[in-house]
Short mmCIF file of C-alpha atoms in Angstrom, two decimals:
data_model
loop_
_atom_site.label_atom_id
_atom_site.label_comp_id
_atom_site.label_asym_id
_atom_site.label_seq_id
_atom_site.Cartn_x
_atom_site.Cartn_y
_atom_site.Cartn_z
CA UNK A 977 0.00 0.00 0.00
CA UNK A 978 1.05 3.41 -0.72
CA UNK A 979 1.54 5.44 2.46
CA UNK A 980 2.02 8.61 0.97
CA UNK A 981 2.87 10.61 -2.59
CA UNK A 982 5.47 13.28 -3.10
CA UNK A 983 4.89 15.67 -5.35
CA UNK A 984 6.90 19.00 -7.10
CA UNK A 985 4.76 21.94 -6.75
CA UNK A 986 5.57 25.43 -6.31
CA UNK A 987 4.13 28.67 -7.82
CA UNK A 988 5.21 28.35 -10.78
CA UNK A 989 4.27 24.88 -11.13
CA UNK A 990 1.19 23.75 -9.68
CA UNK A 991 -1.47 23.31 -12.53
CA UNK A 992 -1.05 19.24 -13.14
CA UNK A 993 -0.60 18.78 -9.08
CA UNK A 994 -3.83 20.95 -8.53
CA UNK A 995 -6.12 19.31 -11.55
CA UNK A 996 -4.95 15.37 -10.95
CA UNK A 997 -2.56 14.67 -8.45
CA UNK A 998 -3.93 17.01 -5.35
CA UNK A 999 -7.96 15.83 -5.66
CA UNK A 1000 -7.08 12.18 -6.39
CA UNK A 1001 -4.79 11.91 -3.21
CA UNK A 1002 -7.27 13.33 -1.47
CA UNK A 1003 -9.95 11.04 -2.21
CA UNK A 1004 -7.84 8.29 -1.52
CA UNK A 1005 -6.79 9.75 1.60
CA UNK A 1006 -2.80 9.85 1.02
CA UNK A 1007 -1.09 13.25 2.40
CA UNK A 1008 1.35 14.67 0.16
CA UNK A 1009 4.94 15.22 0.72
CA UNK A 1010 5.68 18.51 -1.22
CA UNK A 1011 9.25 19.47 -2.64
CA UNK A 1012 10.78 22.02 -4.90
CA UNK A 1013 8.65 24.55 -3.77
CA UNK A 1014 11.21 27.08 -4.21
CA UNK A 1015 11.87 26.17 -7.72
CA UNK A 1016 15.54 25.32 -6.72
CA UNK A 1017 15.08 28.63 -4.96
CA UNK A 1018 14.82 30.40 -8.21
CA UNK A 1019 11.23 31.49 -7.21
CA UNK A 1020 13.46 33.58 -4.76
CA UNK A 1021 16.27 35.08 -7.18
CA UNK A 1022 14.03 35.27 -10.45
CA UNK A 1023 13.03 39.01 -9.13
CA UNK A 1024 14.69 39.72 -6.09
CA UNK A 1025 12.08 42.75 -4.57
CA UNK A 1026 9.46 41.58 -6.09
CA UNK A 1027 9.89 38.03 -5.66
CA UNK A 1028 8.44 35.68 -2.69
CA UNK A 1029 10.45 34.52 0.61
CA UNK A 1030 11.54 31.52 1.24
CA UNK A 1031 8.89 31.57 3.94
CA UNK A 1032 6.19 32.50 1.19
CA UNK A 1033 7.53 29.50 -1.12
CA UNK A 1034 6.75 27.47 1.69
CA UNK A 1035 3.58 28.61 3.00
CA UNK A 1036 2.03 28.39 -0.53
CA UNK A 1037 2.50 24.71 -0.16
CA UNK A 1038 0.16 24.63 2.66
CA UNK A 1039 -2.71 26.81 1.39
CA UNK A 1040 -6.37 25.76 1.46
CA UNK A 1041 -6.46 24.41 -1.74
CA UNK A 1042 -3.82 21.75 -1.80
CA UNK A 1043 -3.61 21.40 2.01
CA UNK A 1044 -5.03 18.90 2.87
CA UNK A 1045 -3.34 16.57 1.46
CA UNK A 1046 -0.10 18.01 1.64
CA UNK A 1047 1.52 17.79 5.02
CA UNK A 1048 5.06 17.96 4.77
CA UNK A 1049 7.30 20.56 2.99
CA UNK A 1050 10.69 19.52 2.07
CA UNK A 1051 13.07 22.23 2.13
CA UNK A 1052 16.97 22.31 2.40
CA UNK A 1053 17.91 26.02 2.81
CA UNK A 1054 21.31 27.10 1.74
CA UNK A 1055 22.37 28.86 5.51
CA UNK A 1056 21.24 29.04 8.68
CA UNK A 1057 20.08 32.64 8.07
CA UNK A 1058 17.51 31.25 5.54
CA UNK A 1059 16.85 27.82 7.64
CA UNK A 1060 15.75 30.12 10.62
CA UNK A 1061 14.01 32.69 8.89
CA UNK A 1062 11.64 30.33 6.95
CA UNK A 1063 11.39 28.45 10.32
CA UNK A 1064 10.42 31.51 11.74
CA UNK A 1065 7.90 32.88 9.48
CA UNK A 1066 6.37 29.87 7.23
CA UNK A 1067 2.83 29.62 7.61
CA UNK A 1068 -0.04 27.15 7.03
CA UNK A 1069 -1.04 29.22 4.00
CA UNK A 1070 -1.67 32.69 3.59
CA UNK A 1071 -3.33 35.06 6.59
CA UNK A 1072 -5.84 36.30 2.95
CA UNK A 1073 -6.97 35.81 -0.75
CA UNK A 1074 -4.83 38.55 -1.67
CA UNK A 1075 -1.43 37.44 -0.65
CA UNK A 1076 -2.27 33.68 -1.93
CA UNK A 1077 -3.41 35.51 -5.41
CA UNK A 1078 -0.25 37.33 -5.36
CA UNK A 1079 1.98 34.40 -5.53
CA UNK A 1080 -0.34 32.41 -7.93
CA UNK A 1081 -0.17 35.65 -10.02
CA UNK A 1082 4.10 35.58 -9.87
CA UNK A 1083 4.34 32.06 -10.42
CA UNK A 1084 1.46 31.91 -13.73
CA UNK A 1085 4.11 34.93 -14.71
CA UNK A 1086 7.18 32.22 -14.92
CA UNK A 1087 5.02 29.55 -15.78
CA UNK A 1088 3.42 31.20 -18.86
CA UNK A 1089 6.70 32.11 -20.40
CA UNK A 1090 8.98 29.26 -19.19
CA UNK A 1091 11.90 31.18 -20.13
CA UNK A 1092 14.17 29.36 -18.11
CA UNK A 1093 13.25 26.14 -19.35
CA UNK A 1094 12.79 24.88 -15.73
CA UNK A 1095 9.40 22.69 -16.78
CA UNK A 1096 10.46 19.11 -17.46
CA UNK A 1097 7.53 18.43 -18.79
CA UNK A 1098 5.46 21.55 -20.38
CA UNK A 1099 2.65 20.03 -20.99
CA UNK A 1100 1.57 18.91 -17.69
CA UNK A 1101 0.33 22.67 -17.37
CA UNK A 1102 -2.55 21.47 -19.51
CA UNK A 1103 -3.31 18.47 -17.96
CA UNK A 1104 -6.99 18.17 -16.90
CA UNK A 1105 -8.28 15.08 -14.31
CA UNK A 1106 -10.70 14.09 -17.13
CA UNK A 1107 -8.04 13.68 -19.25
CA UNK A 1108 -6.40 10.61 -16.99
CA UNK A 1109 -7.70 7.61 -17.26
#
């Protein structure tokens, strides 16, 4: 039996996690072990003052709509700086509709253009759960 699934999903990747992977897991009652969700911290260092916290990359793992089922972030932060700071400030999702639309808005920005060629897979932004049989 399958104890649990681990899934990549960030804000700039999240469309094939949110349409298939998210509801099914959550019908079969699996939590989700969520990684990458700073994008190899490039979510961070794409736009520097414009760009999300480590904290934020986080915390947008854990809001409403994906959590439940995901219950676990991994996260290996490059210092102790970082390690503390997203230790001190992660969240279980967003305090409001506007910050969580904010960082969907950022990472549909990257995702739309995929200029860094960071998608292994492009097309899973169109996947659809009717489409898997």
């Amino acid at each position: 039996d399958i104890e649990a699934l681990m899934l990549r999903y960030n804000m700039a990747h999240k469309n094939a996690a949110e349409e298939v992977s998210l509801p099914v897991a959550r019908e079969y009652g699996k939590p989700v072990i969520a990684f990458t969700t700073t994008r190899w911290n490039g979510l961070q260092e794409l736009s520097s003052s414009a760009g999300p916290t480590t904290a934020e990359c986080l915390s947008f793992a854990f809001t409403p709509i994906v959590s439940p089922p995901v219950e676990i972030v991994l996260h290996s932060a490059r210092d102790e700086d970082e390690l503390k700071d997203a230790l001190d400030n992660v969240k279980m999702g967003f305090e409001s509709e506007e910050e969580e639309d904010l960082w969907r808005r950022y990472g549909e920005g990257l995702e739309s253009t995929n200029d860094d060629f960071f998608d292994e897979y492009p097309e899973e932004r169109f996947l659809k759960a009717s489409s898997v049989s």
